[in-house]
Amino acid sequence: MRLWKEPRGGVTVISLDGRLDSETAPQVQQDLQALFPEDGLVVLDLSRTLYMSSAGLRVLLLIYRQARHGTVRLALTGLSPEVRAIMEATGFLGFFTVVDSVEQGVEALTV
């Protein structure tokens, strides 16, 4: 799993590329916490996340809690139909602002 961040119009975009499963989740969690600002606006781009297991959902929940603990507004984008279905079935979609593209995420967070 590869992660990177880039600023876009006052919003931090963090992109994930690869599989988010029990093997990669501990390192992804650590890397996300290092990239995650203490305050501001963040779009988490999952469009290149090929697979997400329950361990990946746990990482998202921890990031959500980290955002709420600070003053971060968070949006998710690029959810595959499979990931969206899993998040909907588990109630995770209700925690996040979910949009279709990074641009929509930036717009949703800056209005």
Short mmCIF file of N, CA and C in Angstrom, two decimals:
data_model
loop_
_atom_site.label_atom_id
_atom_site.label_comp_id
_atom_site.label_asym_id
_atom_site.label_seq_id
_atom_site.Cartn_x
_atom_site.Cartn_y
_atom_site.Cartn_z
N MET A 1 0.86 -1.18 0.00
CA MET A 1 0.00 0.00 0.00
C MET A 1 0.90 1.23 0.00
N ARG A 2 0.59 2.15 -0.87
CA ARG A 2 1.33 3.39 -0.96
C ARG A 2 0.39 4.54 -0.62
N LEU A 3 0.90 5.52 0.15
CA LEU A 3 0.13 6.70 0.53
C LEU A 3 0.92 7.94 0.17
N TRP A 4 0.20 9.00 -0.19
CA TRP A 4 0.83 10.29 -0.40
C TRP A 4 -0.20 11.38 -0.16
N LYS A 5 0.32 12.57 0.13
CA LYS A 5 -0.59 13.69 0.33
C LYS A 5 -0.18 14.85 -0.54
N GLU A 6 -1.18 15.64 -0.89
CA GLU A 6 -0.94 16.83 -1.70
C GLU A 6 -1.95 17.89 -1.31
N PRO A 7 -1.52 19.14 -1.26
CA PRO A 7 -2.46 20.21 -0.97
C PRO A 7 -3.26 20.55 -2.23
N ARG A 8 -4.53 20.84 -2.03
CA ARG A 8 -5.36 21.24 -3.16
C ARG A 8 -6.39 22.27 -2.68
N GLY A 9 -6.10 23.52 -2.96
CA GLY A 9 -7.03 24.60 -2.62
C GLY A 9 -7.33 24.71 -1.13
N GLY A 10 -6.32 24.58 -0.29
CA GLY A 10 -6.53 24.67 1.15
C GLY A 10 -6.99 23.38 1.80
N VAL A 11 -7.08 22.32 1.01
CA VAL A 11 -7.50 21.01 1.50
C VAL A 11 -6.33 20.05 1.33
N THR A 12 -6.11 19.20 2.33
CA THR A 12 -5.11 18.15 2.23
C THR A 12 -5.77 16.92 1.62
N VAL A 13 -5.25 16.46 0.49
CA VAL A 13 -5.75 15.25 -0.15
C VAL A 13 -4.76 14.14 0.15
N ILE A 14 -5.24 13.08 0.79
CA ILE A 14 -4.41 11.91 1.08
C ILE A 14 -4.94 10.76 0.24
N SER A 15 -4.07 10.20 -0.60
CA SER A 15 -4.45 9.13 -1.51
C SER A 15 -3.84 7.81 -1.07
N LEU A 16 -4.62 6.75 -1.21
CA LEU A 16 -4.16 5.40 -0.88
C LEU A 16 -4.19 4.57 -2.15
N ASP A 17 -3.14 3.79 -2.38
CA ASP A 17 -3.02 2.99 -3.58
C ASP A 17 -2.62 1.57 -3.18
N GLY A 18 -3.53 0.61 -3.38
CA GLY A 18 -3.23 -0.77 -3.06
C GLY A 18 -4.33 -1.44 -2.27
N ARG A 19 -3.97 -2.45 -1.53
CA ARG A 19 -4.92 -3.23 -0.73
C ARG A 19 -4.84 -2.79 0.73
N LEU A 20 -6.00 -2.60 1.33
CA LEU A 20 -6.06 -2.24 2.74
C LEU A 20 -6.67 -3.44 3.47
N ASP A 21 -5.79 -4.30 3.96
CA ASP A 21 -6.21 -5.54 4.60
C ASP A 21 -5.42 -5.76 5.88
N SER A 22 -5.57 -6.93 6.46
CA SER A 22 -4.92 -7.19 7.75
C SER A 22 -3.40 -7.11 7.65
N GLU A 23 -2.85 -7.37 6.49
CA GLU A 23 -1.40 -7.31 6.31
C GLU A 23 -0.90 -5.87 6.25
N THR A 24 -1.64 -5.00 5.56
CA THR A 24 -1.18 -3.62 5.35
C THR A 24 -1.75 -2.63 6.36
N ALA A 25 -2.84 -2.98 7.04
CA ALA A 25 -3.54 -2.03 7.90
C ALA A 25 -2.66 -1.39 8.98
N PRO A 26 -1.84 -2.14 9.70
CA PRO A 26 -1.03 -1.49 10.75
C PRO A 26 -0.12 -0.39 10.20
N GLN A 27 0.54 -0.65 9.08
CA GLN A 27 1.43 0.36 8.50
C GLN A 27 0.63 1.52 7.92
N VAL A 28 -0.50 1.23 7.29
CA VAL A 28 -1.35 2.29 6.74
C VAL A 28 -1.84 3.20 7.85
N GLN A 29 -2.27 2.61 8.96
CA GLN A 29 -2.73 3.41 10.09
C GLN A 29 -1.61 4.34 10.58
N GLN A 30 -0.43 3.81 10.72
CA GLN A 30 0.71 4.60 11.17
C GLN A 30 1.03 5.72 10.16
N ASP A 31 1.04 5.37 8.88
CA ASP A 31 1.34 6.36 7.83
C ASP A 31 0.26 7.44 7.76
N LEU A 32 -1.01 7.03 7.87
CA LEU A 32 -2.10 8.01 7.84
C LEU A 32 -2.01 8.98 9.01
N GLN A 33 -1.71 8.47 10.18
CA GLN A 33 -1.59 9.35 11.34
C GLN A 33 -0.46 10.34 11.15
N ALA A 34 0.60 9.93 10.49
CA ALA A 34 1.72 10.84 10.25
C ALA A 34 1.35 11.91 9.21
N LEU A 35 0.53 11.57 8.24
CA LEU A 35 0.14 12.50 7.19
C LEU A 35 -1.04 13.39 7.58
N PHE A 36 -1.80 12.96 8.56
CA PHE A 36 -3.05 13.62 8.93
C PHE A 36 -2.77 14.89 9.73
N PRO A 37 -3.33 16.02 9.30
CA PRO A 37 -3.12 17.26 10.07
C PRO A 37 -3.96 17.25 11.35
N GLU A 38 -3.59 18.09 12.30
CA GLU A 38 -4.36 18.20 13.53
C GLU A 38 -5.63 19.01 13.35
N ASP A 39 -5.62 19.88 12.35
CA ASP A 39 -6.82 20.64 12.04
C ASP A 39 -6.84 20.92 10.54
N GLY A 40 -7.99 21.32 10.05
CA GLY A 40 -8.10 21.64 8.64
C GLY A 40 -9.09 20.75 7.92
N LEU A 41 -8.90 20.64 6.63
CA LEU A 41 -9.80 19.91 5.75
C LEU A 41 -9.03 18.79 5.06
N VAL A 42 -9.60 17.60 5.06
CA VAL A 42 -8.92 16.43 4.48
C VAL A 42 -9.88 15.65 3.60
N VAL A 43 -9.43 15.35 2.38
CA VAL A 43 -10.12 14.41 1.51
C VAL A 43 -9.27 13.16 1.46
N LEU A 44 -9.87 12.04 1.81
CA LEU A 44 -9.19 10.75 1.75
C LEU A 44 -9.64 10.07 0.45
N ASP A 45 -8.71 9.96 -0.50
CA ASP A 45 -9.01 9.44 -1.82
C ASP A 45 -8.74 7.94 -1.86
N LEU A 46 -9.81 7.15 -1.99
CA LEU A 46 -9.70 5.69 -2.00
C LEU A 46 -9.91 5.12 -3.40
N SER A 47 -9.82 5.96 -4.42
CA SER A 47 -10.09 5.50 -5.78
C SER A 47 -9.10 4.44 -6.26
N ARG A 48 -7.94 4.38 -5.65
CA ARG A 48 -6.94 3.37 -6.03
C ARG A 48 -6.82 2.25 -4.99
N THR A 49 -7.75 2.23 -4.05
CA THR A 49 -7.77 1.17 -3.05
C THR A 49 -8.48 -0.02 -3.67
N LEU A 50 -7.73 -1.05 -3.97
CA LEU A 50 -8.24 -2.19 -4.72
C LEU A 50 -9.11 -3.12 -3.89
N TYR A 51 -8.86 -3.15 -2.58
CA TYR A 51 -9.57 -4.07 -1.70
C TYR A 51 -9.50 -3.51 -0.29
N MET A 52 -10.59 -3.71 0.48
CA MET A 52 -10.58 -3.29 1.87
C MET A 52 -11.26 -4.38 2.71
N SER A 53 -10.54 -4.87 3.70
CA SER A 53 -11.08 -5.87 4.62
C SER A 53 -11.61 -5.17 5.86
N SER A 54 -12.05 -5.95 6.82
CA SER A 54 -12.52 -5.38 8.09
C SER A 54 -11.39 -4.63 8.80
N ALA A 55 -10.15 -5.05 8.59
CA ALA A 55 -9.01 -4.33 9.18
C ALA A 55 -8.90 -2.94 8.57
N GLY A 56 -9.22 -2.81 7.29
CA GLY A 56 -9.23 -1.51 6.64
C GLY A 56 -10.34 -0.63 7.17
N LEU A 57 -11.51 -1.21 7.42
CA LEU A 57 -12.60 -0.44 8.02
C LEU A 57 -12.21 0.08 9.39
N ARG A 58 -11.49 -0.73 10.13
CA ARG A 58 -11.02 -0.29 11.45
C ARG A 58 -10.09 0.92 11.32
N VAL A 59 -9.22 0.90 10.31
CA VAL A 59 -8.33 2.05 10.07
C VAL A 59 -9.16 3.30 9.79
N LEU A 60 -10.19 3.17 8.96
CA LEU A 60 -11.04 4.32 8.66
C LEU A 60 -11.75 4.83 9.92
N LEU A 61 -12.20 3.90 10.76
CA LEU A 61 -12.85 4.31 12.00
C LEU A 61 -11.88 5.06 12.90
N LEU A 62 -10.65 4.60 13.00
CA LEU A 62 -9.66 5.29 13.82
C LEU A 62 -9.33 6.67 13.27
N ILE A 63 -9.26 6.79 11.95
CA ILE A 63 -9.02 8.09 11.33
C ILE A 63 -10.21 9.02 11.57
N TYR A 64 -11.40 8.49 11.48
CA TYR A 64 -12.60 9.28 11.79
C TYR A 64 -12.54 9.81 13.22
N ARG A 65 -12.20 8.95 14.14
CA ARG A 65 -12.09 9.37 15.55
C ARG A 65 -10.99 10.41 15.74
N GLN A 66 -9.87 10.24 15.04
CA GLN A 66 -8.78 11.21 15.12
C GLN A 66 -9.25 12.56 14.59
N ALA A 67 -10.00 12.55 13.51
CA ALA A 67 -10.52 13.80 12.93
C ALA A 67 -11.47 14.48 13.91
N ARG A 68 -12.35 13.72 14.53
CA ARG A 68 -13.32 14.29 15.47
C ARG A 68 -12.65 14.79 16.74
N HIS A 69 -11.57 14.13 17.12
CA HIS A 69 -10.83 14.55 18.32
C HIS A 69 -10.18 15.92 18.10
N GLY A 70 -9.71 16.13 16.90
CA GLY A 70 -9.13 17.43 16.55
C GLY A 70 -10.19 18.30 15.91
N THR A 71 -9.76 19.17 15.08
CA THR A 71 -10.70 20.03 14.36
C THR A 71 -10.55 19.82 12.86
N VAL A 72 -10.66 18.56 12.45
CA VAL A 72 -10.51 18.19 11.05
C VAL A 72 -11.89 17.85 10.48
N ARG A 73 -12.18 18.42 9.33
CA ARG A 73 -13.36 18.01 8.56
C ARG A 73 -12.85 17.05 7.50
N LEU A 74 -13.53 15.90 7.37
CA LEU A 74 -13.03 14.80 6.56
C LEU A 74 -14.07 14.36 5.54
N ALA A 75 -13.63 14.10 4.32
CA ALA A 75 -14.48 13.52 3.28
C ALA A 75 -13.77 12.34 2.64
N LEU A 76 -14.54 11.35 2.25
CA LEU A 76 -14.02 10.19 1.52
C LEU A 76 -14.45 10.28 0.07
N THR A 77 -13.58 9.86 -0.81
CA THR A 77 -13.92 9.83 -2.23
C THR A 77 -13.36 8.57 -2.87
N GLY A 78 -13.94 8.23 -4.01
CA GLY A 78 -13.42 7.11 -4.79
C GLY A 78 -13.75 5.75 -4.23
N LEU A 79 -14.86 5.62 -3.51
CA LEU A 79 -15.22 4.31 -2.97
C LEU A 79 -15.68 3.39 -4.09
N SER A 80 -15.08 2.22 -4.16
CA SER A 80 -15.55 1.23 -5.13
C SER A 80 -16.94 0.76 -4.70
N PRO A 81 -17.71 0.19 -5.62
CA PRO A 81 -19.03 -0.31 -5.23
C PRO A 81 -18.96 -1.33 -4.09
N GLU A 82 -17.92 -2.16 -4.09
CA GLU A 82 -17.78 -3.17 -3.04
C GLU A 82 -17.50 -2.52 -1.69
N VAL A 83 -16.57 -1.56 -1.66
CA VAL A 83 -16.24 -0.88 -0.41
C VAL A 83 -17.44 -0.09 0.09
N ARG A 84 -18.13 0.59 -0.82
CA ARG A 84 -19.32 1.35 -0.44
C ARG A 84 -20.37 0.43 0.17
N ALA A 85 -20.59 -0.74 -0.43
CA ALA A 85 -21.58 -1.69 0.08
C ALA A 85 -21.21 -2.18 1.48
N ILE A 86 -19.94 -2.46 1.69
CA ILE A 86 -19.49 -2.91 3.01
C ILE A 86 -19.68 -1.80 4.04
N MET A 87 -19.30 -0.58 3.65
CA MET A 87 -19.44 0.54 4.58
C MET A 87 -20.91 0.84 4.88
N GLU A 88 -21.75 0.67 3.89
CA GLU A 88 -23.18 0.90 4.11
C GLU A 88 -23.76 -0.17 5.04
N ALA A 89 -23.39 -1.43 4.80
CA ALA A 89 -23.91 -2.54 5.61
C ALA A 89 -23.47 -2.44 7.06
N THR A 90 -22.30 -1.88 7.30
CA THR A 90 -21.78 -1.79 8.66
C THR A 90 -22.12 -0.46 9.33
N GLY A 91 -22.77 0.45 8.59
CA GLY A 91 -23.14 1.75 9.16
C GLY A 91 -22.03 2.78 9.10
N PHE A 92 -20.92 2.46 8.46
CA PHE A 92 -19.78 3.38 8.42
C PHE A 92 -20.03 4.59 7.52
N LEU A 93 -20.89 4.44 6.52
CA LEU A 93 -21.13 5.57 5.61
C LEU A 93 -21.68 6.77 6.35
N GLY A 94 -22.44 6.53 7.41
CA GLY A 94 -23.02 7.61 8.18
C GLY A 94 -22.00 8.47 8.91
N PHE A 95 -20.80 7.97 9.09
CA PHE A 95 -19.76 8.72 9.79
C PHE A 95 -19.09 9.75 8.90
N PHE A 96 -19.11 9.53 7.60
CA PHE A 96 -18.29 10.30 6.68
C PHE A 96 -19.11 11.10 5.68
N THR A 97 -18.54 12.19 5.22
CA THR A 97 -19.01 12.85 4.01
C THR A 97 -18.42 12.05 2.86
N VAL A 98 -19.27 11.50 1.99
CA VAL A 98 -18.80 10.66 0.90
C VAL A 98 -19.18 11.33 -0.42
N VAL A 99 -18.18 11.52 -1.27
CA VAL A 99 -18.38 12.16 -2.57
C VAL A 99 -17.74 11.30 -3.66
N ASP A 100 -18.02 11.67 -4.91
CA ASP A 100 -17.55 10.85 -6.02
C ASP A 100 -16.14 11.17 -6.51
N SER A 101 -15.66 12.39 -6.26
CA SER A 101 -14.35 12.78 -6.79
C SER A 101 -13.61 13.66 -5.79
N VAL A 102 -12.32 13.78 -5.97
CA VAL A 102 -11.52 14.67 -5.13
C VAL A 102 -12.04 16.10 -5.25
N GLU A 103 -12.35 16.51 -6.47
CA GLU A 103 -12.84 17.87 -6.68
C GLU A 103 -14.13 18.12 -5.90
N GLN A 104 -15.04 17.14 -5.91
CA GLN A 104 -16.28 17.28 -5.14
C GLN A 104 -15.99 17.31 -3.64
N GLY A 105 -14.99 16.56 -3.22
CA GLY A 105 -14.60 16.57 -1.81
C GLY A 105 -14.07 17.91 -1.39
N VAL A 106 -13.21 18.49 -2.21
CA VAL A 106 -12.67 19.82 -1.94
C VAL A 106 -13.82 20.82 -1.86
N GLU A 107 -14.73 20.75 -2.82
CA GLU A 107 -15.87 21.66 -2.84
C GLU A 107 -16.77 21.47 -1.62
N ALA A 108 -17.05 20.23 -1.27
CA ALA A 108 -17.93 19.94 -0.12
C ALA A 108 -17.34 20.46 1.18
N LEU A 109 -16.02 20.41 1.31
CA LEU A 109 -15.40 20.83 2.56
C LEU A 109 -15.16 22.33 2.64
N THR A 110 -15.13 23.00 1.50
CA THR A 110 -14.79 24.42 1.52
C THR A 110 -16.01 25.33 1.41
N VAL A 111 -17.20 24.78 1.33
CA VAL A 111 -18.40 25.64 1.28
C VAL A 111 -18.93 25.91 2.66
#
